[in-house]
């Protein structure tokens, strides 16, 4: 569009991608958001200095801040978004609900006023009937939001939500409404100009969520029929018009199983998941926003808005999906490779190899979008893209994403916002291998081992002492995987390996490039993309039983393919499996090796993630009972209550409020 | 300091189950041992040896213990030209032939010879017997032979001296039940990934692995061979100490090994893996070798055990605290690395072996490499923080530059302010030295200087190119360091870098301050290629301190001026003290190209008997 750009950034983002891409970049302060990206004074100063004419606020931070929009307006700078009035009206959940009601938009039964205290919260909750949803009036993105099923949870939820609301939005007002059980989260993208025109750009299905934050989104939804879509679209447009909305916005609905839909809220900004809408409609939303901000009328009519094909977005987070479907992880991206070689893939990211994922910001690594002429094609490409996505140095949720998109319920479109807890009631544990998949994994791992063994005998040049060339063509190995030990026989035939596992013979071929994190392997005609992980990546730090022993021994080995003891981590079908491959002789002798005692974890409390200690509720000498709250850790603006795993006396407290703690840091010891 | 050579597990010494003795047979075989490396004309013991051999040939097997002992003490230097026509009788056929001649000389015995050979062989394979093997396993340890099996390529082990038995006659040791074919050590040679290595593995199941005269003699034999052929020696130590029953003969045995350790030093790589006790004087053999590795929880090294410590200094200390793997890898710096268990240690040793050239006559090995030598490393462009006081992990730089992120770190838990270890660049082994800003700002202190110096000297001795990553704020100040002799110890690292003639490539990533700049493989110490990253600051000291001295705090903008002048790579680059200022992401490509060119580097120092490094 020929517009010159200025990026703002905090100290720690000085080398971020957006900074490099912009024509100019200015630092607005240190890492904490309140001192940089939320620091209006500093940002206004930059605007003045660079004489910027317009500001695109992105999503998050100040994008829905009416004060910011007002200050821009007072300086004559264009805010690329709706005007202050619409932000204010829609930003306040209570006001927006009233407006929606008046615009004849379906709304959820609930209390429209501000809840004063926990007692009042309980009273209102009883009136509406459990379950209820307590949420921050000013909030969004699932922050400051709690579900309560009884009085006690209401009180606790009130306390947490008001604290989170205060720390995230500087506004601790809460509201309570009926919680619609098992709903779908479907939202309508609207686009309006300053001339009273408004369009709906179809829906996005965003039901796959964890802790009220979206994980997988798609457009269109498998659930909506054209009538429902039109009804929702028209209500959304009606609401937009009612607040004289301009720019792009999103009207979120909860849809129950009978396709009744209720207005949830309107986001007066660009949404994270907007690319799926762009894929199926062919509109560039950011471009349209800038046009609208400039005062141009919309270029399209409602009839021009198509649904072309299908688009899926996965939010790739730096978080450990094995802990509550995702607890944040921090670290340096030691290797990072986006799957851009897969066709019809779009990756929106702000990081690159070497970037730090810090505790200061949202742990999102990227948005991975695939597009296809139909849903099956888009999902197939997503599968391939996830398999080819290389992320090292931090934990990531690729395994969960891949499991979701191939799950029969998801494939059929049978989803709701409860999908994750319903499908994985005991928490996500990674992909469950079928017998055939397990054989394929074992055969691949064994072949990889042999390929590497053969390579380690190949020296270049002519050594003074001739090297005794091995004439071996068959290997008897023993592979540990999970709790099982599998004898595997490998024999070499030219460039391929014939592997016998569980009485089954598999033929494995590959180029065996042992320096690449990605390896394409063909197992009996089935092509699989596997990933080789350094054996001491974060994944392996999780207590995993290898060889019957707990091990955390690999801190000094970062090699790509495996370590000297035959331990290897292979990402197969999205999930990382730890294996140990030994020769049969070594495996037999390993029974004599001493068991290393595992740490007794019931009497110690470790931080499950990096973050800040908000409160410590015990001191040495206190008696605590099982399940009692010991301290609260805040990470990525989520407060997590740490509870005692057993009843006992507090022996030592290793943290205090305000401390920054790392993953696995010792917090409290019990006697 | 009390130094005694004891066997800690005296119960292990009272054994059972020896097989038939056949002493004449043994002796005959014994004297037939071809002398290795005897071509050295200065050996004063040649007459003795040949006379003894002649006596043996005549069938005179009754030589006194004294004579025998003296004979074996002959220092076989093994530094001779490999012109000896003798070949060790290692193959089965050759061994059998030798034994047949032996029988002809000493007369027939009751059982047929082939049967007795078989019996001896079976006995040798069982070491101290099944009960002791079980006890060894119960301790979480493998037997001497199982260890060799795991260390070497399958079917590659050629054993020496399987029929050797001890010669002690005192304390009832000459009874047949106290004789074990091979005695308390298994020796031989084999292949690790196809490459030759000599190995000895002490057998704890025979007299607690205690060192007898013949035990030492077996070790010396393979060391002499290794030095002559030019192949590394690997010792798997698991011994209670000296064979007390043999008295001074055992002490002499240790000394024979020590001498060979010293003579082989810098000639062939010597590696010790401590897999059980190693106490008393025995510890000095590992200490003289190039690398000492330990097995966690099952190995320990000390001069005197906890009991003696208690009686002398009244300190209460456990074996583990006194000389366990943790103590020696983190506190004393005696051991270079520790591994989880026997299997982990042996498999890691195989991996480690692939980095080493077989001798000082060979270039650093080059492996097949799949990692492109011109691979850009984009993350390096942002890895050094903009604030010069902020730490980063030097290991991140090392891992991203070397082949396949594979780095075999040496002494990872000791003096962590310096990182040393082996890696490969385009397949070729290199030694890497780097200051670690994450620990004590990466300063040089006594321990890090000594750690670095020893590593640099190993690399130089064995033709392994050195790559040095510099981010050093200087030497650590303080009374503890000065009283400890930082001047003397720091000089070691300076000495080591200066004398090294292998290819030396240096990358200054950030700070290179003061004398430490000179020390860290600078251009002035014959650095071949010295690079600076744009973040490099080569100066006498940091801005703050410098400004205080120059302006005594009077000048307002002095610090800014200093930073502008010195906190950048230009002062060094203008003078040619760095060869180029490079984009960090190109570092791997540049180093790989340089190594190719420097492969033919030839540089020498003035002739000397040996240098006098400040010890």
Tab-separated table of N, CA and C in Angstrom, chain A residues 282-389:
chain	number	residue	atom	x	y	z
A	282	UNK	N	-10.942	-14.171	0.752
A	282	UNK	CA	-10.046	-13.487	-0.165
A	282	UNK	C	-9.835	-12.024	0.187
A	283	UNK	N	-10.378	-11.559	1.314
A	283	UNK	CA	-10.172	-10.170	1.722
A	283	UNK	C	-8.942	-10.073	2.607
A	284	UNK	N	-8.218	-8.960	2.474
A	284	UNK	CA	-7.110	-8.695	3.387
A	284	UNK	C	-7.658	-7.757	4.457
A	285	UNK	N	-7.907	-8.274	5.628
A	285	UNK	CA	-8.615	-7.499	6.647
A	285	UNK	C	-7.839	-6.271	7.097
A	286	UNK	N	-6.522	-6.415	7.211
A	286	UNK	CA	-5.733	-5.272	7.673
A	286	UNK	C	-5.787	-4.162	6.637
A	287	UNK	N	-5.710	-4.568	5.391
A	287	UNK	CA	-5.797	-3.573	4.325
A	287	UNK	C	-7.151	-2.862	4.368
A	288	UNK	N	-8.199	-3.653	4.570
A	288	UNK	CA	-9.543	-3.059	4.640
A	288	UNK	C	-9.632	-2.106	5.828
A	289	UNK	N	-9.041	-2.492	6.970
A	289	UNK	CA	-9.071	-1.641	8.152
A	289	UNK	C	-8.422	-0.284	7.867
A	290	UNK	N	-7.291	-0.362	7.156
A	290	UNK	CA	-6.575	0.888	6.873
A	290	UNK	C	-7.405	1.754	5.922
A	291	UNK	N	-8.026	1.104	4.947
A	291	UNK	CA	-8.888	1.846	4.009
A	291	UNK	C	-10.043	2.518	4.741
A	292	UNK	N	-10.659	1.747	5.638
A	292	UNK	CA	-11.795	2.289	6.374
A	292	UNK	C	-11.345	3.459	7.254
A	293	UNK	N	-10.195	3.284	7.897
A	293	UNK	CA	-9.681	4.335	8.767
A	293	UNK	C	-9.423	5.618	7.979
A	294	UNK	N	-9.003	5.444	6.750
A	294	UNK	CA	-8.736	6.597	5.876
A	294	UNK	C	-10.047	7.264	5.447
A	295	UNK	N	-11.150	6.514	5.625
A	295	UNK	CA	-12.448	7.101	5.305
A	295	UNK	C	-13.049	6.603	4.006
A	296	UNK	N	-12.389	5.624	3.399
A	296	UNK	CA	-12.953	5.074	2.165
A	296	UNK	C	-14.168	4.210	2.474
A	297	UNK	N	-15.135	4.178	1.568
A	297	UNK	CA	-16.257	3.254	1.765
A	297	UNK	C	-15.827	1.826	1.428
A	298	UNK	N	-16.587	0.875	1.913
A	298	UNK	CA	-16.280	-0.534	1.641
A	298	UNK	C	-16.333	-0.806	0.148
A	299	UNK	N	-15.466	-1.714	-0.290
A	299	UNK	CA	-15.415	-2.032	-1.721
A	299	UNK	C	-16.357	-3.171	-2.080
A	300	UNK	N	-16.894	-3.861	-1.066
A	300	UNK	CA	-17.663	-5.071	-1.338
A	300	UNK	C	-19.097	-4.930	-0.875
A	301	UNK	N	-19.940	-5.763	-1.497
A	301	UNK	CA	-21.330	-5.888	-1.070
A	301	UNK	C	-21.461	-7.244	-0.377
A	302	UNK	N	-22.508	-7.396	0.437
A	302	UNK	CA	-22.680	-8.660	1.150
A	302	UNK	C	-22.687	-9.853	0.180
A	303	UNK	N	-23.289	-9.664	-0.964
A	303	UNK	CA	-23.389	-10.766	-1.925
A	303	UNK	C	-22.033	-11.159	-2.496
A	304	UNK	N	-21.019	-10.229	-2.357
A	304	UNK	CA	-19.685	-10.521	-2.908
A	304	UNK	C	-18.845	-11.391	-1.979
A	305	UNK	N	-19.374	-11.633	-0.777
A	305	UNK	CA	-18.530	-12.330	0.207
A	305	UNK	C	-18.711	-13.839	0.064
A	306	UNK	N	-17.691	-14.496	-0.444
A	306	UNK	CA	-17.834	-15.935	-0.706
A	306	UNK	C	-17.347	-16.794	0.464
A	307	UNK	N	-17.650	-18.071	0.379
A	307	UNK	CA	-16.943	-19.046	1.204
A	307	UNK	C	-16.199	-19.943	0.229
A	308	UNK	N	-14.925	-19.643	0.054
A	308	UNK	CA	-14.114	-20.417	-0.887
A	308	UNK	C	-13.253	-21.401	-0.123
A	309	UNK	N	-13.593	-22.659	-0.214
A	309	UNK	CA	-12.754	-23.678	0.421
A	309	UNK	C	-12.822	-23.610	1.935
A	310	UNK	N	-11.761	-24.109	2.553
A	310	UNK	CA	-11.759	-24.268	4.012
A	310	UNK	C	-10.381	-23.876	4.552
A	311	UNK	N	-10.386	-23.218	5.686
A	311	UNK	CA	-9.103	-22.838	6.292
A	311	UNK	C	-9.088	-23.233	7.760
A	312	UNK	N	-7.946	-23.686	8.209
A	312	UNK	CA	-7.776	-24.099	9.606
A	312	UNK	C	-6.581	-23.354	10.185
A	313	UNK	N	-6.729	-22.911	11.414
A	313	UNK	CA	-5.593	-22.269	12.086
A	313	UNK	C	-5.288	-23.006	13.381
A	314	UNK	N	-4.014	-23.279	13.596
A	314	UNK	CA	-3.574	-23.820	14.877
A	314	UNK	C	-2.707	-22.779	15.553
A	315	UNK	N	-2.984	-22.568	16.830
A	315	UNK	CA	-2.124	-21.635	17.560
A	315	UNK	C	-0.989	-22.428	18.180
A	316	UNK	N	0.196	-22.159	17.703
A	316	UNK	CA	1.357	-22.880	18.205
A	316	UNK	C	1.904	-22.097	19.402
A	317	UNK	N	1.820	-22.727	20.556
A	317	UNK	CA	2.234	-22.048	21.780
A	317	UNK	C	3.503	-22.660	22.349
A	318	UNK	N	4.282	-21.831	23.013
A	318	UNK	CA	5.417	-22.355	23.776
A	318	UNK	C	4.867	-22.767	25.129
A	319	UNK	N	4.301	-23.937	25.151
A	319	UNK	CA	3.761	-24.421	26.416
A	319	UNK	C	3.718	-25.932	26.403
A	320	UNK	N	3.681	-26.475	27.592
A	320	UNK	CA	3.729	-27.912	27.751
A	320	UNK	C	2.311	-28.472	27.802
A	321	UNK	N	1.862	-29.116	26.730
A	321	UNK	CA	0.460	-29.555	26.685
A	321	UNK	C	0.154	-30.689	27.659
A	322	UNK	N	1.219	-31.284	28.213
A	322	UNK	CA	1.008	-32.390	29.150
A	322	UNK	C	0.569	-31.877	30.514
A	323	UNK	N	0.726	-30.585	30.731
A	323	UNK	CA	0.303	-29.998	32.000
A	323	UNK	C	-0.927	-29.125	31.723
A	324	UNK	N	-2.087	-29.525	32.198
A	324	UNK	CA	-3.347	-28.776	32.016
A	324	UNK	C	-3.527	-28.272	30.589
A	325	UNK	N	-3.238	-29.085	29.606
A	325	UNK	CA	-3.363	-28.751	28.187
A	325	UNK	C	-2.476	-27.575	27.799
A	326	UNK	N	-1.544	-27.209	28.653
A	326	UNK	CA	-0.622	-26.151	28.239
A	326	UNK	C	-0.252	-25.199	29.337
A	327	UNK	N	0.912	-25.415	29.943
A	327	UNK	CA	1.456	-24.414	30.851
A	327	UNK	C	2.669	-23.802	30.161
A	328	UNK	N	2.827	-22.495	30.315
A	328	UNK	CA	3.863	-21.792	29.555
A	328	UNK	C	5.264	-22.335	29.788
A	329	UNK	N	6.059	-22.230	28.759
A	329	UNK	CA	7.450	-22.648	28.827
A	329	UNK	C	8.260	-21.475	28.299
A	330	UNK	N	9.433	-21.258	28.866
A	330	UNK	CA	10.270	-20.184	28.335
A	330	UNK	C	11.599	-20.753	27.887
A	331	UNK	N	12.296	-19.981	27.108
A	331	UNK	CA	13.617	-20.427	26.676
A	331	UNK	C	13.988	-19.792	25.360
A	332	UNK	N	15.127	-20.213	24.872
A	332	UNK	CA	15.616	-19.698	23.604
A	332	UNK	C	15.301	-20.716	22.515
A	333	UNK	N	14.779	-20.238	21.408
A	333	UNK	CA	14.484	-21.133	20.292
A	333	UNK	C	15.802	-21.501	19.622
A	334	UNK	N	16.365	-22.626	20.058
A	334	UNK	CA	17.684	-22.985	19.532
A	334	UNK	C	17.591	-23.397	18.073
A	335	UNK	N	16.482	-23.948	17.702
A	335	UNK	CA	16.251	-24.233	16.290
A	335	UNK	C	14.805	-23.904	15.991
A	336	UNK	N	14.573	-23.304	14.840
A	336	UNK	CA	13.210	-22.941	14.497
A	336	UNK	C	13.073	-22.926	12.980
A	337	UNK	N	12.164	-23.710	12.490
A	337	UNK	CA	12.002	-23.858	11.052
A	337	UNK	C	10.519	-23.984	10.767
A	338	UNK	N	9.982	-23.024	10.021
A	338	UNK	CA	8.551	-23.063	9.725
A	338	UNK	C	8.294	-23.940	8.510
A	339	UNK	N	7.147	-24.613	8.501
A	339	UNK	CA	6.895	-25.594	7.418
A	339	UNK	C	6.414	-24.921	6.135
A	340	UNK	N	7.138	-23.919	5.677
A	340	UNK	CA	6.658	-23.138	4.539
A	340	UNK	C	6.785	-23.884	3.214
A	341	UNK	N	7.489	-25.025	3.257
A	341	UNK	CA	7.630	-25.789	2.014
A	341	UNK	C	6.385	-26.634	1.733
A	342	UNK	N	5.515	-26.741	2.736
A	342	UNK	CA	4.261	-27.465	2.516
A	342	UNK	C	3.311	-26.514	1.769
A	343	UNK	N	2.630	-26.987	0.721
A	343	UNK	CA	1.778	-26.072	-0.048
A	343	UNK	C	0.595	-25.552	0.765
A	344	UNK	N	0.128	-24.358	0.418
A	344	UNK	CA	-1.040	-23.715	1.036
A	344	UNK	C	-0.907	-23.579	2.545
A	345	UNK	N	0.285	-23.202	2.972
A	345	UNK	CA	0.524	-22.973	4.394
A	345	UNK	C	0.861	-21.514	4.612
A	346	UNK	N	0.279	-20.926	5.627
A	346	UNK	CA	0.630	-19.559	6.003
A	346	UNK	C	1.075	-19.603	7.458
A	347	UNK	N	2.199	-18.980	7.755
A	347	UNK	CA	2.661	-18.925	9.143
A	347	UNK	C	2.814	-17.462	9.533
A	348	UNK	N	2.044	-17.036	10.525
A	348	UNK	CA	2.181	-15.682	11.057
A	348	UNK	C	2.959	-15.786	12.356
A	349	UNK	N	4.173	-15.252	12.355
A	349	UNK	CA	4.945	-15.348	13.583
A	349	UNK	C	5.769	-14.100	13.763
A	350	UNK	N	6.193	-13.905	14.981
A	350	UNK	CA	7.012	-12.736	15.261
A	350	UNK	C	8.351	-13.128	15.809
A	351	UNK	N	8.700	-14.377	15.615
A	351	UNK	CA	9.956	-14.841	16.195
A	351	UNK	C	10.765	-15.572	15.137
A	352	UNK	N	11.974	-15.902	15.479
A	352	UNK	CA	12.865	-16.595	14.552
A	352	UNK	C	13.861	-17.405	15.366
A	353	UNK	N	14.663	-18.180	14.660
A	353	UNK	CA	15.673	-18.981	15.356
A	353	UNK	C	16.535	-18.066	16.229
A	354	UNK	N	16.701	-18.435	17.473
A	354	UNK	CA	17.504	-17.629	18.387
A	354	UNK	C	16.677	-16.703	19.267
A	355	UNK	N	15.371	-16.535	18.934
A	355	UNK	CA	14.524	-15.657	19.748
A	355	UNK	C	14.320	-16.245	21.135
A	356	UNK	N	14.083	-15.351	22.079
A	356	UNK	CA	13.760	-15.777	23.433
A	356	UNK	C	12.254	-15.765	23.623
A	357	UNK	N	11.724	-16.816	24.209
A	357	UNK	CA	10.338	-16.782	24.646
A	357	UNK	C	10.428	-16.404	26.120
A	358	UNK	N	9.977	-15.201	26.470
A	358	UNK	CA	10.190	-14.708	27.830
A	358	UNK	C	8.909	-14.816	28.631
A	359	UNK	N	9.031	-14.570	29.926
A	359	UNK	CA	7.847	-14.655	30.779
A	359	UNK	C	6.982	-13.417	30.629
A	360	UNK	N	7.477	-12.426	29.901
A	360	UNK	CA	6.756	-11.157	29.871
A	360	UNK	C	5.534	-11.159	28.971
A	361	UNK	N	5.566	-11.967	27.933
A	361	UNK	CA	4.490	-11.877	26.952
A	361	UNK	C	3.794	-13.218	26.772
A	362	UNK	N	2.726	-13.157	25.987
A	362	UNK	CA	1.973	-14.339	25.637
A	362	UNK	C	2.920	-15.377	25.020
A	363	UNK	N	2.748	-16.650	25.404
A	363	UNK	CA	3.707	-17.646	24.908
A	363	UNK	C	3.410	-18.151	23.495
A	364	UNK	N	2.688	-17.384	22.703
A	364	UNK	CA	2.382	-17.865	21.356
A	364	UNK	C	3.621	-17.777	20.465
A	365	UNK	N	3.901	-18.870	19.778
A	365	UNK	CA	5.039	-18.889	18.854
A	365	UNK	C	4.575	-18.417	17.477
A	366	UNK	N	3.460	-18.971	17.039
A	366	UNK	CA	2.973	-18.565	15.726
A	366	UNK	C	1.538	-19.002	15.538
A	367	UNK	N	0.983	-18.520	14.437
A	367	UNK	CA	-0.308	-19.031	13.981
A	367	UNK	C	-0.004	-19.805	12.710
A	368	UNK	N	-0.410	-21.038	12.699
A	368	UNK	CA	-0.148	-21.888	11.538
A	368	UNK	C	-1.474	-22.095	10.819
A	369	UNK	N	-1.554	-21.634	9.592
A	369	UNK	CA	-2.817	-21.700	8.861
A	369	UNK	C	-2.634	-22.550	7.611
A	370	UNK	N	-3.566	-23.468	7.391
A	370	UNK	CA	-3.538	-24.199	6.127
A	370	UNK	C	-4.878	-24.009	5.453
A	371	UNK	N	-4.837	-24.119	4.154
A	371	UNK	CA	-6.006	-23.846	3.353
A	371	UNK	C	-6.169	-24.968	2.341
A	372	UNK	N	-7.430	-25.327	2.072
A	372	UNK	CA	-7.669	-26.363	1.079
A	372	UNK	C	-9.015	-26.132	0.424
A	373	UNK	N	-9.254	-26.866	-0.656
A	373	UNK	CA	-10.532	-26.666	-1.347
A	373	UNK	C	-11.673	-27.243	-0.518
A	374	UNK	N	-11.341	-28.154	0.403
A	374	UNK	CA	-12.353	-28.625	1.345
A	374	UNK	C	-11.679	-28.879	2.682
A	375	UNK	N	-12.471	-29.253	3.669
A	375	UNK	CA	-11.948	-29.378	5.021
A	375	UNK	C	-10.900	-30.488	5.120
A	376	UNK	N	-11.190	-31.616	4.461
A	376	UNK	CA	-10.262	-32.747	4.543
A	376	UNK	C	-8.897	-32.353	4.010
A	377	UNK	N	-8.899	-31.596	2.924
A	377	UNK	CA	-7.627	-31.198	2.339
A	377	UNK	C	-6.875	-30.234	3.271
A	378	UNK	N	-7.615	-29.293	3.840
A	378	UNK	CA	-6.984	-28.341	4.756
A	378	UNK	C	-6.403	-29.067	5.964
A	379	UNK	N	-7.136	-30.055	6.469
A	379	UNK	CA	-6.657	-30.793	7.644
A	379	UNK	C	-5.449	-31.657	7.305
A	380	UNK	N	-5.478	-32.263	6.119
A	380	UNK	CA	-4.347	-33.092	5.688
A	380	UNK	C	-3.076	-32.235	5.631
A	381	UNK	N	-3.235	-31.051	5.085
A	381	UNK	CA	-2.078	-30.156	4.980
A	381	UNK	C	-1.612	-29.692	6.353
A	382	UNK	N	-2.579	-29.520	7.248
A	382	UNK	CA	-2.219	-29.109	8.605
A	382	UNK	C	-1.379	-30.208	9.272
A	383	UNK	N	-1.824	-31.444	9.045
A	383	UNK	CA	-1.076	-32.578	9.600
A	383	UNK	C	0.381	-32.544	9.121
A	384	UNK	N	0.510	-32.351	7.822
A	384	UNK	CA	1.839	-32.326	7.225
A	384	UNK	C	2.640	-31.137	7.751
A	385	UNK	N	1.976	-29.993	7.855
A	385	UNK	CA	2.658	-28.784	8.328
A	385	UNK	C	3.142	-28.971	9.764
A	386	UNK	N	2.295	-29.571	10.599
A	386	UNK	CA	2.688	-29.775	11.998
A	386	UNK	C	3.873	-30.740	12.089
A	387	UNK	N	3.844	-31.774	11.245
A	387	UNK	CA	4.957	-32.733	11.261
A	387	UNK	C	6.268	-32.093	10.817
A	388	UNK	N	6.161	-31.052	9.987
A	388	UNK	CA	7.374	-30.429	9.451
A	388	UNK	C	7.781	-29.164	10.191
A	389	UNK	N	7.123	-28.880	11.285
A	389	UNK	CA	7.396	-27.652	12.034
A	389	UNK	C	8.467	-27.966	13.079
